XYZ file of C-alpha atoms in Angstrom:
723
model
C -5.725 41.680 -50.876
C -3.966 39.896 -48.075
C -5.453 36.702 -46.713
C -2.084 35.416 -45.516
C 1.615 35.495 -46.260
C 2.742 32.782 -48.653
C 6.006 31.015 -48.194
C 8.080 32.062 -51.169
C 8.255 34.068 -54.347
C 7.649 30.807 -56.182
C 3.918 31.245 -55.637
C 3.756 34.781 -56.960
C 1.836 34.108 -60.127
C -0.522 31.791 -58.325
C -1.095 34.569 -55.834
C -1.742 36.892 -58.754
C -4.493 34.639 -60.055
C -5.982 34.329 -56.583
C -5.774 38.065 -56.152
C -7.537 38.654 -59.449
C -10.332 36.366 -58.365
C -10.678 38.306 -55.126
C -10.472 41.598 -56.960
C -13.436 40.519 -59.040
C -15.276 39.968 -55.762
C -15.154 43.722 -55.258
C -18.462 43.509 -57.132
C -19.946 41.975 -53.977
C -17.967 43.804 -51.304
C -19.709 45.321 -48.315
C -18.334 47.831 -45.808
C -17.607 47.204 -42.156
C -18.239 50.482 -40.357
C -15.476 50.530 -37.795
C -11.980 51.994 -37.425
C -10.044 49.451 -35.378
C -9.382 46.383 -37.523
C -6.815 43.790 -36.567
C -7.209 41.581 -39.618
C -7.505 42.123 -43.336
C -10.780 43.629 -44.479
C -10.089 44.298 -48.122
C -13.601 45.616 -48.711
C -13.295 48.116 -45.863
C -10.066 50.065 -46.158
C -9.554 53.419 -44.476
C -7.354 56.423 -45.341
C -4.822 55.761 -42.578
C -2.049 53.177 -42.323
C -3.349 50.116 -40.507
C -3.198 46.296 -40.628
C -6.811 45.930 -41.763
C -6.265 47.808 -45.005
C -5.668 46.122 -48.304
C -1.883 46.351 -48.712
C -2.358 48.288 -51.963
C -4.202 50.977 -50.025
C -1.393 51.339 -47.482
C 1.104 51.554 -50.336
C -0.956 54.204 -52.096
C -1.167 56.271 -48.909
C 2.626 56.280 -48.610
C 3.033 57.049 -52.313
C 0.592 59.931 -51.998
C 2.831 61.471 -49.338
C 5.803 61.326 -51.724
C 3.798 63.182 -54.371
C 4.322 60.310 -56.799
C 0.720 59.078 -56.916
C -1.877 61.383 -55.324
C -4.881 59.639 -53.844
C -7.790 60.142 -56.232
C -10.814 58.114 -55.107
C -13.576 57.730 -57.647
C -16.948 59.245 -56.838
C -19.476 56.900 -55.280
C -21.704 55.337 -57.907
C -25.065 53.583 -57.722
C -23.449 50.200 -57.079
C -21.415 51.591 -54.171
C -24.552 52.989 -52.581
C -26.455 49.768 -53.201
C -23.728 47.841 -51.355
C -24.060 50.178 -48.380
C -20.901 52.210 -48.934
C -20.292 55.790 -48.008
C -17.004 57.586 -48.672
C -15.305 55.514 -45.956
C -14.727 52.664 -45.456
C -14.027 51.890 -49.102
C -13.129 49.041 -51.394
C -9.670 49.167 -52.970
C -11.323 49.387 -56.382
C -12.353 52.972 -55.607
C -8.696 53.990 -55.795
C -8.171 52.430 -59.206
C -8.140 55.010 -61.993
C -11.501 55.668 -63.575
C -11.829 54.808 -67.278
C -11.272 57.788 -69.533
C -14.440 58.109 -71.653
C -12.640 60.326 -74.154
C -9.925 57.705 -74.578
C -12.555 55.018 -75.084
C -14.188 57.063 -77.839
C -10.912 58.105 -79.437
C -9.854 56.532 -82.729
C -7.343 53.699 -82.593
C -3.651 54.530 -82.467
C -2.216 55.456 -85.829
C 0.829 53.146 -85.749
C -0.734 50.863 -88.369
C -1.513 53.809 -90.651
C 2.024 55.169 -90.248
C 3.593 51.793 -91.022
C 1.398 51.307 -94.064
C 2.294 54.763 -95.297
C 5.991 54.012 -95.068
C 5.524 50.679 -96.799
C 3.571 52.336 -99.581
C 6.398 54.825 -100.108
C 8.828 51.912 -100.410
C 6.435 50.046 -102.720
C 6.242 47.153 -100.271
C 3.086 45.036 -100.188
C 1.644 44.025 -96.825
C -0.215 40.712 -96.850
C -1.139 40.079 -93.166
C -3.745 42.593 -91.938
C -2.749 42.192 -88.260
C 0.630 41.662 -86.687
C 0.934 38.485 -84.623
C 2.132 40.465 -81.622
C -0.858 42.826 -81.762
C -3.329 39.956 -81.403
C -2.702 39.322 -77.697
C -5.147 40.342 -75.009
C -4.195 43.074 -72.577
C -1.902 41.614 -69.927
C -1.242 38.404 -71.843
C 2.454 37.549 -71.836
C 4.458 36.212 -74.780
C 7.894 36.661 -76.312
C 5.944 37.474 -79.486
C 4.262 40.626 -78.160
C 6.977 42.849 -79.597
C 6.450 41.429 -83.091
C 4.081 44.310 -83.692
C 3.363 47.138 -86.072
C 5.196 49.485 -83.734
C 8.446 47.496 -83.736
C 8.201 46.888 -87.496
C 7.793 50.610 -88.028
C 10.955 51.322 -86.017
C 12.866 48.835 -88.180
C 11.536 50.369 -91.406
C 12.406 53.862 -90.157
C 15.976 52.703 -89.607
C 16.081 51.292 -93.131
C 14.886 54.609 -94.520
C 17.534 56.498 -92.511
C 20.359 54.090 -93.398
C 22.677 54.496 -96.385
C 21.364 51.497 -98.315
C 20.620 50.811 -101.974
C 16.912 51.228 -102.690
C 16.586 47.568 -103.712
C 18.065 46.322 -100.436
C 15.926 48.732 -98.397
C 12.816 47.457 -100.180
C 13.786 43.789 -99.817
C 14.539 44.135 -96.103
C 11.296 46.021 -95.478
C 9.371 43.323 -97.325
C 10.981 40.627 -95.170
C 10.131 42.474 -91.968
C 6.499 42.756 -93.020
C 6.383 39.018 -93.761
C 7.691 38.325 -90.258
C 4.606 40.056 -88.834
C 2.369 37.224 -89.957
C 3.363 34.688 -87.306
C 5.701 33.934 -84.430
C 6.736 30.378 -84.992
C 8.814 29.395 -88.023
C 11.186 26.510 -88.424
C 14.650 27.405 -89.683
C 13.966 26.711 -93.398
C 10.757 28.768 -93.282
C 12.599 31.658 -91.680
C 15.401 31.476 -94.230
C 12.853 31.653 -97.037
C 11.499 34.950 -95.664
C 14.883 36.692 -95.685
C 16.469 38.433 -98.693
C 19.330 36.497 -100.302
C 20.764 39.009 -102.775
C 22.157 41.605 -100.380
C 25.573 42.987 -101.272
C 26.357 45.707 -98.746
C 27.710 44.899 -95.249
C 25.047 47.143 -93.721
C 22.269 45.378 -95.595
C 23.617 42.035 -94.423
C 23.694 43.406 -90.856
C 19.996 44.276 -91.041
C 19.302 40.798 -92.448
C 21.219 39.234 -89.561
C 19.050 41.216 -87.171
C 15.895 39.904 -88.872
C 17.175 36.352 -88.689
C 17.972 36.774 -84.992
C 14.535 38.310 -84.333
C 12.821 35.466 -86.189
C 14.688 32.887 -84.113
C 13.811 34.797 -80.947
C 10.108 34.853 -81.782
C 10.283 31.140 -82.673
C 11.861 30.233 -79.331
C 15.299 29.263 -80.688
C 17.127 31.366 -78.156
C 20.599 29.921 -78.656
C 20.533 30.744 -82.382
C 19.005 34.153 -81.698
C 21.638 35.040 -79.095
C 24.484 34.004 -81.357
C 23.157 36.170 -84.200
C 22.558 39.221 -81.987
C 26.099 38.860 -80.611
C 27.597 39.288 -84.099
C 26.070 42.773 -84.248
C 27.758 44.109 -81.089
C 30.332 46.020 -83.171
C 28.001 47.062 -85.998
C 28.780 50.525 -87.430
C 25.028 51.218 -87.399
C 24.229 52.706 -83.992
C 20.685 51.374 -83.932
C 21.696 47.814 -84.755
C 24.469 47.955 -82.165
C 22.217 49.234 -79.365
C 19.249 47.038 -80.212
C 21.366 43.911 -80.490
C 22.846 44.520 -77.024
C 19.358 44.915 -75.545
C 17.931 41.914 -77.439
C 20.822 39.709 -76.406
C 19.930 40.250 -72.736
C 16.247 39.751 -73.495
C 17.057 36.501 -75.297
C 19.018 35.227 -72.293
C 16.076 36.057 -70.010
C 13.631 34.140 -72.186
C 16.014 31.219 -72.342
C 16.410 31.185 -68.554
C 12.660 31.108 -67.904
C 11.484 28.838 -70.721
C 11.027 25.813 -68.416
C 9.731 27.772 -65.417
C 6.038 27.922 -66.362
C 3.527 25.157 -66.918
C 0.883 25.042 -69.635
C -1.384 27.271 -67.543
C 1.280 29.902 -66.981
C 1.861 28.945 -63.349
C 5.467 29.408 -62.207
C 7.808 26.856 -60.723
C 10.801 29.059 -60.101
C 13.009 26.149 -59.116
C 13.079 25.339 -62.832
C 14.608 28.685 -63.764
C 18.088 28.350 -65.274
C 19.882 30.503 -62.700
C 23.184 30.613 -64.588
C 21.522 31.956 -67.737
C 19.419 34.301 -65.595
C 22.583 35.823 -64.123
C 23.898 36.350 -67.640
C 20.654 38.109 -68.535
C 20.991 40.380 -65.502
C 24.561 41.222 -66.495
C 23.347 41.899 -70.031
C 20.671 44.362 -68.939
C 23.115 46.065 -66.576
C 25.597 46.383 -69.439
C 22.943 47.873 -71.681
C 21.900 50.428 -69.041
C 25.516 51.420 -68.387
C 26.278 51.745 -72.086
C 23.053 53.502 -73.020
C 21.749 55.345 -69.927
C 19.447 57.374 -72.168
C 18.851 54.581 -74.663
C 15.658 53.695 -76.472
C 15.088 50.579 -74.336
C 15.904 51.886 -70.874
C 12.313 51.622 -69.586
C 11.941 48.114 -70.957
C 15.335 47.016 -69.626
C 14.471 48.325 -66.142
C 11.175 46.474 -66.280
C 12.824 43.257 -67.387
C 15.352 43.548 -64.572
C 12.363 43.436 -62.212
C 11.429 40.165 -63.829
C 14.993 38.876 -63.452
C 14.970 39.690 -59.740
C 11.556 38.094 -59.314
C 12.607 34.920 -61.126
C 15.786 34.877 -59.060
C 13.798 34.984 -55.817
C 15.618 38.125 -54.665
C 13.122 40.248 -52.699
C 15.700 42.886 -51.725
C 16.629 43.696 -55.305
C 13.013 43.474 -56.366
C 11.936 45.886 -53.610
C 14.667 48.338 -54.665
C 13.442 48.067 -58.269
C 9.900 48.925 -57.274
C 10.909 51.743 -54.952
C 12.977 53.389 -57.715
C 10.211 52.937 -60.265
C 7.535 54.354 -57.983
C 9.336 57.189 -56.217
C 12.263 58.294 -58.408
C 11.621 57.371 -62.024
C 9.930 59.713 -64.453
C 6.968 58.546 -66.506
C 9.110 57.879 -69.563
C 11.460 55.700 -67.469
C 8.720 53.270 -66.490
C 7.394 50.434 -68.597
C 4.171 50.412 -66.551
C 1.967 53.110 -65.117
C 2.199 53.739 -61.380
C -1.248 52.222 -60.931
C -0.112 49.044 -62.667
C 3.099 48.995 -60.634
C 1.064 49.073 -57.430
C -0.774 45.972 -58.612
C 2.435 44.219 -59.668
C 4.402 44.896 -56.499
C 1.460 43.599 -54.499
C 1.261 40.248 -56.263
C 4.949 39.653 -56.925
C 6.399 40.911 -53.651
C 4.102 42.090 -50.860
C 1.741 39.117 -50.829
C 4.478 36.499 -50.935
C 7.381 38.068 -49.061
C 8.191 36.689 -45.622
C 11.497 38.414 -44.917
C 12.216 42.101 -44.230
C 13.535 43.992 -47.234
C 15.874 46.967 -47.045
C 13.422 49.359 -48.718
C 11.452 51.290 -46.054
C 8.483 52.049 -48.324
C 7.682 48.389 -48.919
C 8.908 47.086 -45.574
C 6.426 49.381 -43.837
C 3.571 47.904 -45.874
C 4.745 44.364 -45.116
C 5.089 45.165 -41.407
C 1.467 46.272 -41.243
C 0.422 43.035 -42.944
C 2.511 41.016 -40.486
C 0.803 42.736 -37.536
C -2.527 41.092 -38.360
C -3.796 38.618 -35.772
C -4.224 35.956 -38.437
C -0.874 36.564 -40.134
C 1.280 33.496 -40.556
C 4.488 34.265 -38.686
C 3.119 37.349 -36.943
C 5.571 40.210 -36.468
C 7.369 40.276 -33.125
C 8.690 43.235 -31.156
C 12.262 41.940 -31.547
C 11.909 41.619 -35.322
C 10.565 45.161 -35.559
C 13.435 46.525 -33.479
C 15.925 44.869 -35.830
C 14.545 46.995 -38.658
C 15.567 50.308 -37.113
C 18.512 50.816 -39.469
C 16.287 50.374 -42.524
C 14.154 53.298 -41.369
C 17.086 55.517 -40.382
C 16.065 58.050 -43.010
C 12.384 57.901 -42.025
C 12.255 57.931 -38.224
C 8.645 59.168 -38.088
C 7.477 56.184 -40.123
C 9.424 53.812 -37.876
C 7.947 55.377 -34.735
C 4.518 54.976 -36.258
C 5.098 51.284 -36.933
C 6.198 50.814 -33.332
C 3.089 52.613 -32.096
C 0.883 50.513 -34.373
C 2.574 47.377 -33.019
C 1.893 48.533 -29.463
C -1.813 49.023 -30.167
C -2.592 46.199 -32.599
C -0.276 43.457 -31.320
C 0.545 44.295 -27.698
C -2.874 45.879 -26.959
C -0.987 48.565 -25.040
C -2.544 51.964 -25.844
C -0.336 53.771 -23.302
C 2.816 52.579 -25.069
C 1.344 53.621 -28.405
C 0.596 57.140 -27.130
C 4.200 57.624 -26.014
C 5.404 57.021 -29.567
C 2.978 59.416 -31.257
C 3.096 63.217 -31.617
C 1.056 64.859 -28.864
C -0.136 67.580 -31.230
C -1.166 67.295 -34.877
C 0.970 68.837 -37.598
C -0.445 71.819 -39.427
C -0.217 69.848 -42.677
C -1.854 66.452 -42.286
C -0.332 64.253 -44.959
C -1.385 60.628 -44.700
C 1.402 59.639 -42.301
C 0.620 62.569 -39.996
C -3.082 61.758 -40.285
C -2.331 58.127 -39.440
C -0.386 59.218 -36.361
C -3.320 61.221 -35.050
C -5.864 58.555 -35.969
C -3.848 55.982 -34.053
C -3.607 58.400 -31.169
C -7.396 58.768 -31.145
C -7.899 55.006 -31.287
C -5.475 54.576 -28.369
C -7.480 57.103 -26.349
C -10.692 55.246 -27.211
C -9.026 51.969 -26.160
C -8.208 53.591 -22.781
C -11.895 54.520 -22.473
C -10.914 58.185 -22.620
C -13.965 59.153 -24.638
C -13.729 62.897 -23.918
C -10.041 62.989 -24.885
C -10.674 61.157 -28.138
C -13.661 63.368 -28.911
C -11.589 66.514 -28.410
C -8.930 65.138 -30.752
C -11.412 64.234 -33.508
C -12.881 67.738 -33.315
C -9.402 69.297 -33.352
C -8.472 67.367 -36.496
C -11.576 68.225 -38.515
C -10.442 71.658 -39.794
C -6.955 70.263 -40.541
C -8.160 67.391 -42.723
C -7.531 68.508 -46.300
C -6.506 65.314 -48.107
C -9.088 63.094 -49.843
C -11.190 60.921 -47.483
C -9.643 62.303 -44.273
C -12.636 64.355 -43.197
C -15.036 61.511 -43.962
C -13.037 59.201 -41.704
C -13.072 61.778 -38.922
C -16.848 62.090 -39.214
C -17.121 58.330 -38.742
C -14.759 58.418 -35.751
C -16.610 61.286 -34.114
C -20.015 59.709 -34.738
C -18.880 56.467 -33.109
C -17.541 58.455 -30.157
C -20.833 60.311 -29.710
C -22.767 57.046 -29.993
C -20.668 55.241 -27.392
C -20.801 58.133 -24.965
C -24.603 58.502 -25.061
C -24.375 61.776 -26.990
C -26.240 60.714 -30.115
C -28.151 63.984 -30.260
C -24.866 65.758 -31.129
C -24.717 63.856 -34.407
C -28.014 65.441 -35.434
C -27.602 68.870 -33.900
C -28.009 71.834 -36.235
C -24.277 72.614 -36.042
C -23.116 68.994 -36.256
C -19.942 68.463 -38.308
C -21.164 64.978 -39.208
C -22.769 65.304 -42.615
C -22.032 61.895 -44.160
C -25.500 60.562 -45.058
C -24.579 56.922 -44.565
C -23.302 57.576 -41.043
C -26.474 59.433 -40.128
C -28.729 56.793 -41.725
C -26.972 54.002 -39.812
C -27.492 55.691 -36.457
C -31.104 56.551 -37.207
C -32.038 53.002 -38.114
C -30.129 51.191 -35.370
C -29.713 53.436 -32.327
C -32.057 56.451 -32.355
C -35.002 56.592 -29.986
C -38.482 57.717 -30.979
C -37.966 61.335 -29.963
C -34.812 61.743 -32.028
C -36.562 60.196 -35.021
C -39.479 62.598 -34.632
C -36.997 65.473 -34.414
C -35.384 64.505 -37.713
C -38.751 64.126 -39.417
C -39.354 67.795 -38.722
C -35.884 69.321 -39.035
C -33.642 67.215 -41.304
C -32.538 69.201 -44.347
C -32.206 66.097 -46.531
C -35.609 64.761 -47.691
C -34.214 61.210 -47.810
C -33.158 61.552 -44.183
C -36.597 62.876 -43.232
C -38.362 60.002 -44.980
C -35.914 57.498 -43.520
C -36.541 58.796 -39.999
C -40.301 58.579 -40.548
C -40.093 55.046 -41.910
C -37.891 53.855 -39.036
C -40.212 55.472 -36.501
C -43.380 53.889 -37.916
C -41.736 50.513 -38.417
C -40.345 50.340 -34.888
C -43.547 51.689 -33.361
C -45.427 48.862 -35.027
C -42.918 46.005 -34.732
C -41.948 46.825 -31.141
C -45.439 46.926 -29.757
C -45.800 50.714 -29.459
C -49.281 50.611 -31.004
C -50.657 53.859 -29.556
C -47.542 55.722 -30.696
C -47.916 54.084 -34.106
C -51.432 55.446 -34.475
C -50.284 58.923 -33.467
C -47.221 58.898 -35.714
C -49.178 57.397 -38.615
C -51.530 60.364 -38.462
C -48.593 62.569 -39.477
C -48.170 60.634 -42.716
C -49.875 62.422 -45.618
C -52.723 60.625 -47.358
C -50.570 60.618 -50.465
C -47.484 59.139 -48.814
C -44.208 59.384 -50.770
C -43.830 56.467 -53.167
C -40.048 56.794 -53.495
C -38.352 53.589 -52.371
C -35.882 53.846 -49.508
C -33.132 51.308 -50.079
C -29.608 51.830 -48.762
C -30.784 54.383 -46.190
C -32.745 51.549 -44.521
C -29.843 49.129 -44.854
C -31.060 47.216 -47.905
C -28.357 45.783 -50.153
C -29.059 45.695 -53.877
C -32.771 46.114 -53.269
C -35.292 48.812 -54.083
C -36.303 48.688 -50.433
C -39.605 50.043 -49.189
C -41.625 53.237 -49.417
C -43.674 54.991 -46.767
C -46.835 53.753 -48.499
C -46.088 50.460 -46.775
C -47.848 51.803 -43.686
C -51.039 52.450 -45.629
C -51.420 48.732 -46.300
C -55.130 48.062 -46.416
C -55.030 44.369 -45.703
C -56.584 41.865 -48.029
C -57.483 38.256 -48.368
C -54.210 36.440 -48.700
C -53.581 33.792 -51.302
C -54.205 31.327 -48.510
C -57.646 32.757 -47.803
C -57.086 34.538 -44.481
C -58.724 37.985 -44.321
C -57.035 40.952 -42.608
C -58.066 44.593 -42.039
C -55.688 47.508 -42.663
C -52.471 47.652 -40.712
C -53.805 50.697 -38.860
C -56.830 48.675 -37.709
C -54.620 45.730 -36.811
C -52.469 48.007 -34.627
C -55.589 49.362 -32.933
C -56.778 45.824 -32.201
C -53.411 44.908 -30.703
C -53.376 48.066 -28.591
C -56.649 46.950 -27.051
C -55.563 43.320 -26.708
C -51.919 42.419 -27.237
C -52.915 38.751 -27.562
C -55.609 39.298 -30.193
C -55.403 36.182 -32.394
C -56.455 37.985 -35.544
C -54.228 40.934 -34.658
C -51.146 38.703 -34.225
C -51.896 36.727 -37.382
C -52.488 39.898 -39.392
C -49.336 41.564 -38.126
C -47.596 38.425 -39.362
C -49.512 38.737 -42.633
C -48.309 42.343 -42.993
C -44.723 41.142 -42.590
C -45.154 38.177 -44.927
C -46.979 39.929 -47.762
C -44.584 42.881 -47.784
C -41.374 40.856 -47.670
C -40.302 42.127 -44.250
C -38.814 38.884 -42.927
C -35.137 39.613 -42.284
C -35.726 43.330 -42.687
C -32.433 45.254 -42.111
C -34.017 47.331 -39.356
C -34.378 44.165 -37.282
C -30.645 43.428 -37.239
C -27.951 45.062 -35.151
C -24.297 45.655 -36.157
C -21.567 44.095 -34.034
C -20.455 45.975 -30.929
C -17.299 47.325 -32.574
C -19.211 48.931 -35.446
C -21.126 52.119 -35.979
C -24.667 51.526 -34.735
C -23.529 48.616 -32.562
C -24.675 50.011 -29.204
C -28.087 48.934 -27.853
C -31.033 50.636 -29.515
C -32.658 53.394 -27.477
C -36.029 52.522 -28.985
C -38.351 50.861 -26.464
C -39.678 47.367 -26.987
C -38.496 44.070 -28.410
C -38.768 43.280 -32.124
C -41.802 41.233 -33.111
C -41.371 37.996 -35.018
C -44.290 36.401 -36.744
C -43.266 32.908 -35.625
C -43.597 34.008 -31.985
C -46.959 35.550 -32.874
C -48.140 32.292 -34.403
C -46.958 30.404 -31.320
C -49.111 32.651 -29.109
C -52.194 32.003 -31.220
C -51.506 28.223 -31.358
C -51.220 28.156 -27.550
C -54.403 30.226 -27.062
C -57.142 27.654 -26.543
C -59.745 30.438 -26.617
C -58.696 31.687 -30.045
C -61.253 31.260 -32.835
C -60.847 28.004 -34.708
C -59.848 29.546 -38.048
C -57.283 31.789 -36.374
C -55.575 28.828 -34.688
C -55.662 26.742 -37.850
C -54.132 29.543 -39.862
C -51.445 30.135 -37.197
C -50.530 26.420 -37.361
C -50.430 26.531 -41.154
C -48.207 29.606 -41.247
C -45.917 28.414 -38.411
C -45.282 25.119 -40.216
C -44.517 26.980 -43.430
C -41.981 29.177 -41.687
C -39.651 26.204 -42.189
C -40.526 25.405 -45.811
C -38.784 23.979 -47.664
C -35.232 23.909 -46.293
C -36.104 23.338 -42.664
C -34.606 26.720 -41.770
C -36.666 29.298 -39.924
C -37.549 32.285 -42.135
C -39.901 33.998 -39.660
C -37.628 35.103 -36.819
C -38.002 34.230 -33.177
C -36.762 31.068 -31.508
C -36.418 27.944 -33.598
C -38.485 24.878 -32.780
C -37.413 21.270 -33.096
C -38.719 19.068 -35.916
C -40.704 17.101 -33.331
C -42.651 20.237 -32.440
C -43.269 20.990 -36.118
C -44.472 17.426 -36.551
C -46.897 17.882 -33.657
C -48.193 21.096 -35.249
C -48.713 19.228 -38.489
C -50.644 16.438 -36.782
C -52.769 18.990 -34.937
C -53.542 20.825 -38.181
C -54.348 17.557 -40.008
C -56.360 16.248 -37.059
C -58.211 18.860 -34.994
C -58.404 21.324 -37.914
C -58.582 18.837 -40.768
C -61.800 20.347 -42.112
C -60.342 23.854 -42.564
C -58.945 24.891 -45.913
C -55.454 25.041 -44.355
C -55.777 21.577 -42.853
C -56.801 20.250 -46.235
C -54.049 22.005 -48.195
C -51.024 21.348 -45.974
C -49.143 18.270 -47.215
C -45.781 18.383 -45.414
C -43.852 19.619 -42.439
C -40.121 20.391 -42.401
């Protein structure tokens, strides 16, 4: 989630913590319904390569094209809908793998049972119920993590397979089980755990391994390394291989032991670079000696850590590219999903220099094209990357076209770099090319050309989320070219409910709303259209139309709440029964008729004091202040064009002002208008009633008028403050 580009790999773990905090904010993400985004909008990614996407999304799109990690967005859930999401735009969390309910219900892994069974066969007693290394939380790092049941079981299996006397096998197994209890022993404690009566060279070799492992877990890396080194020529193949691997791992832990503070934050300048280079050589030696060895996946993963600690983005990028695009599952120490997260925090977010891996350089380039990027990408810098993309010329051309549109604001230059016709198979790069082409046409104000392209692409869009993006693009094109009726035509290709709801509530005129009340196939869309029509009739002064349209509402109006379709966020919203409000004496003692009667009174006299006060009462008592239908999206967003519905929105503060200024208004009506207008600013001083703000001096004058001229009314008596 890219807010900016940090200065060095030194801040990688700090960036990780920041990123995790932002990732948790996915719980309160909201979509921004537009396609052209020049800065990061991590809550509003789209299925084409662009600077506004979360960098993990761009990486996943490229990985999907390689076949390594197909895009598999989770289905929208109730929280997504409550936040206003449709299929696109989407939060990055929708691309994270869904929890496997069967795995959650499955019994725990049987490693403990298998180990205990082997120990029972050897007549070895286990005292500690849980291995020290198995007690860590998921993701928690420690040299002790491998002091686990699984590693103990491997050791015991090797004892069983080795040509050892039964007594030595039992004694060594017992020692290994004792080592499970903790991960920090001083040298005498460790010595007391090891068998002392071993006679065979092989038995002594296994004991040396245990001593080395105990020193490793205890953080005595020099002693551990020296002991592992003595096993490099062991006749036992397992001891020989494992010692070579553990020697490199010991050097790595030694190199980094002063590089993290008590909170786990890195200071990579404190890494022992000389020892780190020895660790790298050790892992390379292991991989060359044992290309199919038992620890290949771990060694490859630890080399990533070496390259990260060494501040070497080129090697680190090559590591990630191999892991994500060439390695098989068994060759990785992390899942592809986890690798996407790791490369983001340890490389993409903190890298400032081009790497020689096109996959990751492309993602970085898109980040560096953002308007707010520190050290924004230049044309010259992009041209210098041509050799890196020699094997992927289409991707390089796309990056140049994206630069032309997003940085140079030159849609003509972008069009020259993009294919004039879409490919028959729209993978995500090909889809990105055509999306960028459409956005360039829109930027040139070639609405008909862009519309033709969006329609041409619809039948070709086969990959997840592509069609949904095209529906959004086409809907925005129709909206901006005064062709809104096409969105709701019987043969319209635009079926995304959220797109249709947005246009109904923000742009549609009364006739289109009436059309959808009668012909929409979706009952939620019909009810939404009816609600929007009645609400805007009433709150935009179309009182005669309100009476006519209200007559179409059944006596038993639907009670189902309309929430996200009306633009509410995490709210049950409103039902159509709202418009059958009968009026009542408010808590403050002001009596109102039904909303239908109030509308009739205002139709006869738009300045009716009781009518204006009671329309305000309808808003107040039903929680309609700040109602989503009264807001308008920004001009770049879906629904951002001026509403075709006639009339200006009513605000109750402006209504109260009219009554206050009406010297002919009945005394109680003016007093109540003063009381309510003053309380529009309670208790923060901020206006909660809409309309134009008034200065504190004006509110003070209202207060004095209420406490003076209308002091004998119940509202004059009860009002104690102004704000």
